[in-house]
Amino acid sequence: APVQLLLFPIGDRAHKIALNLANNLKNINIRVVLDIHQGSISKRLFLGRKIRPYAYAIIGDKELCENRIEIIFRDHKEIISIE
């Protein structure tokens, strides 16, 4: 089955949040992949897009400070709260 959401955490704190989010989404049958590779975000995005996810999200310090995540779909973007 195709991946519905690909998460790219940046940093340890973001990794913990992304792991928790991924587990919660998996519990409601959303197919999530958590990218744990090292390297630049541009390289990770390039490699991640090869699996053609329906949507992806980058979770870093900015997103954690603003308590929101921007989910980028194939045809639009949405912002969700992570409070």
XYZ file of C-alpha atoms in Angstrom:
83
model
C 0.000 0.000 0.000
C 1.285 3.492 -0.736
C 2.598 5.746 2.002
C 0.063 8.378 3.003
C 2.368 10.586 5.091
C 6.149 10.856 5.242
C 7.532 12.663 8.302
C 10.934 14.367 8.345
C 11.990 15.237 11.911
C 14.941 17.588 12.403
C 16.602 17.186 15.801
C 16.046 14.975 18.837
C 13.051 16.864 20.234
C 11.330 16.838 16.848
C 12.108 13.131 16.454
C 10.236 12.341 19.684
C 7.216 14.398 18.583
C 7.266 12.838 15.103
C 7.505 9.323 16.547
C 4.522 9.994 18.819
C 2.548 11.488 15.905
C 3.424 8.544 13.656
C 2.278 6.037 16.284
C -1.002 7.893 16.815
C -1.673 8.019 13.077
C -0.813 4.339 12.643
C -3.355 3.544 15.368
C -6.060 5.053 13.148
C -4.817 3.141 10.083
C -2.921 5.925 8.337
C 0.181 4.637 6.586
C 3.040 6.740 7.962
C 6.794 6.509 7.415
C 9.199 8.295 9.739
C 12.431 9.295 7.979
C 15.342 8.746 10.367
C 18.215 9.280 7.920
C 20.986 11.747 8.617
C 21.997 14.430 6.162
C 20.631 17.635 4.768
C 16.876 18.079 4.590
C 17.068 18.656 0.838
C 18.760 15.277 0.334
C 16.275 13.576 2.660
C 13.354 15.152 0.761
C 14.825 14.100 -2.568
C 15.233 10.490 -1.433
C 11.886 10.456 0.386
C 9.944 11.641 -2.635
C 11.115 8.559 -4.533
C 8.587 6.496 -2.558
C 5.880 8.919 -3.774
C 4.033 9.640 -0.514
C 0.639 11.308 -0.735
C 1.870 13.975 1.708
C 4.922 14.887 3.738
C 5.778 17.120 6.669
C 8.990 18.559 8.047
C 9.089 18.851 11.832
C 11.824 21.070 13.259
C 12.396 23.715 15.920
C 10.286 26.317 14.088
C 7.284 24.000 13.924
C 7.674 22.983 17.563
C 7.907 26.621 18.727
C 4.781 27.517 16.742
C 2.968 24.292 17.781
C 1.975 23.619 14.195
C 3.008 21.438 11.285
C 2.570 22.205 7.620
C 1.535 19.087 5.717
C 2.378 19.314 2.041
C 0.060 17.272 -0.157
C 0.528 16.674 -3.865
C -1.851 19.507 -4.750
C -2.117 21.751 -1.662
C -0.841 22.490 1.860
C -2.565 22.356 5.239
C -1.469 23.505 8.668
C -2.373 21.430 11.711
C -1.904 22.146 15.395
C 0.298 19.823 17.450
C -0.789 20.982 20.892
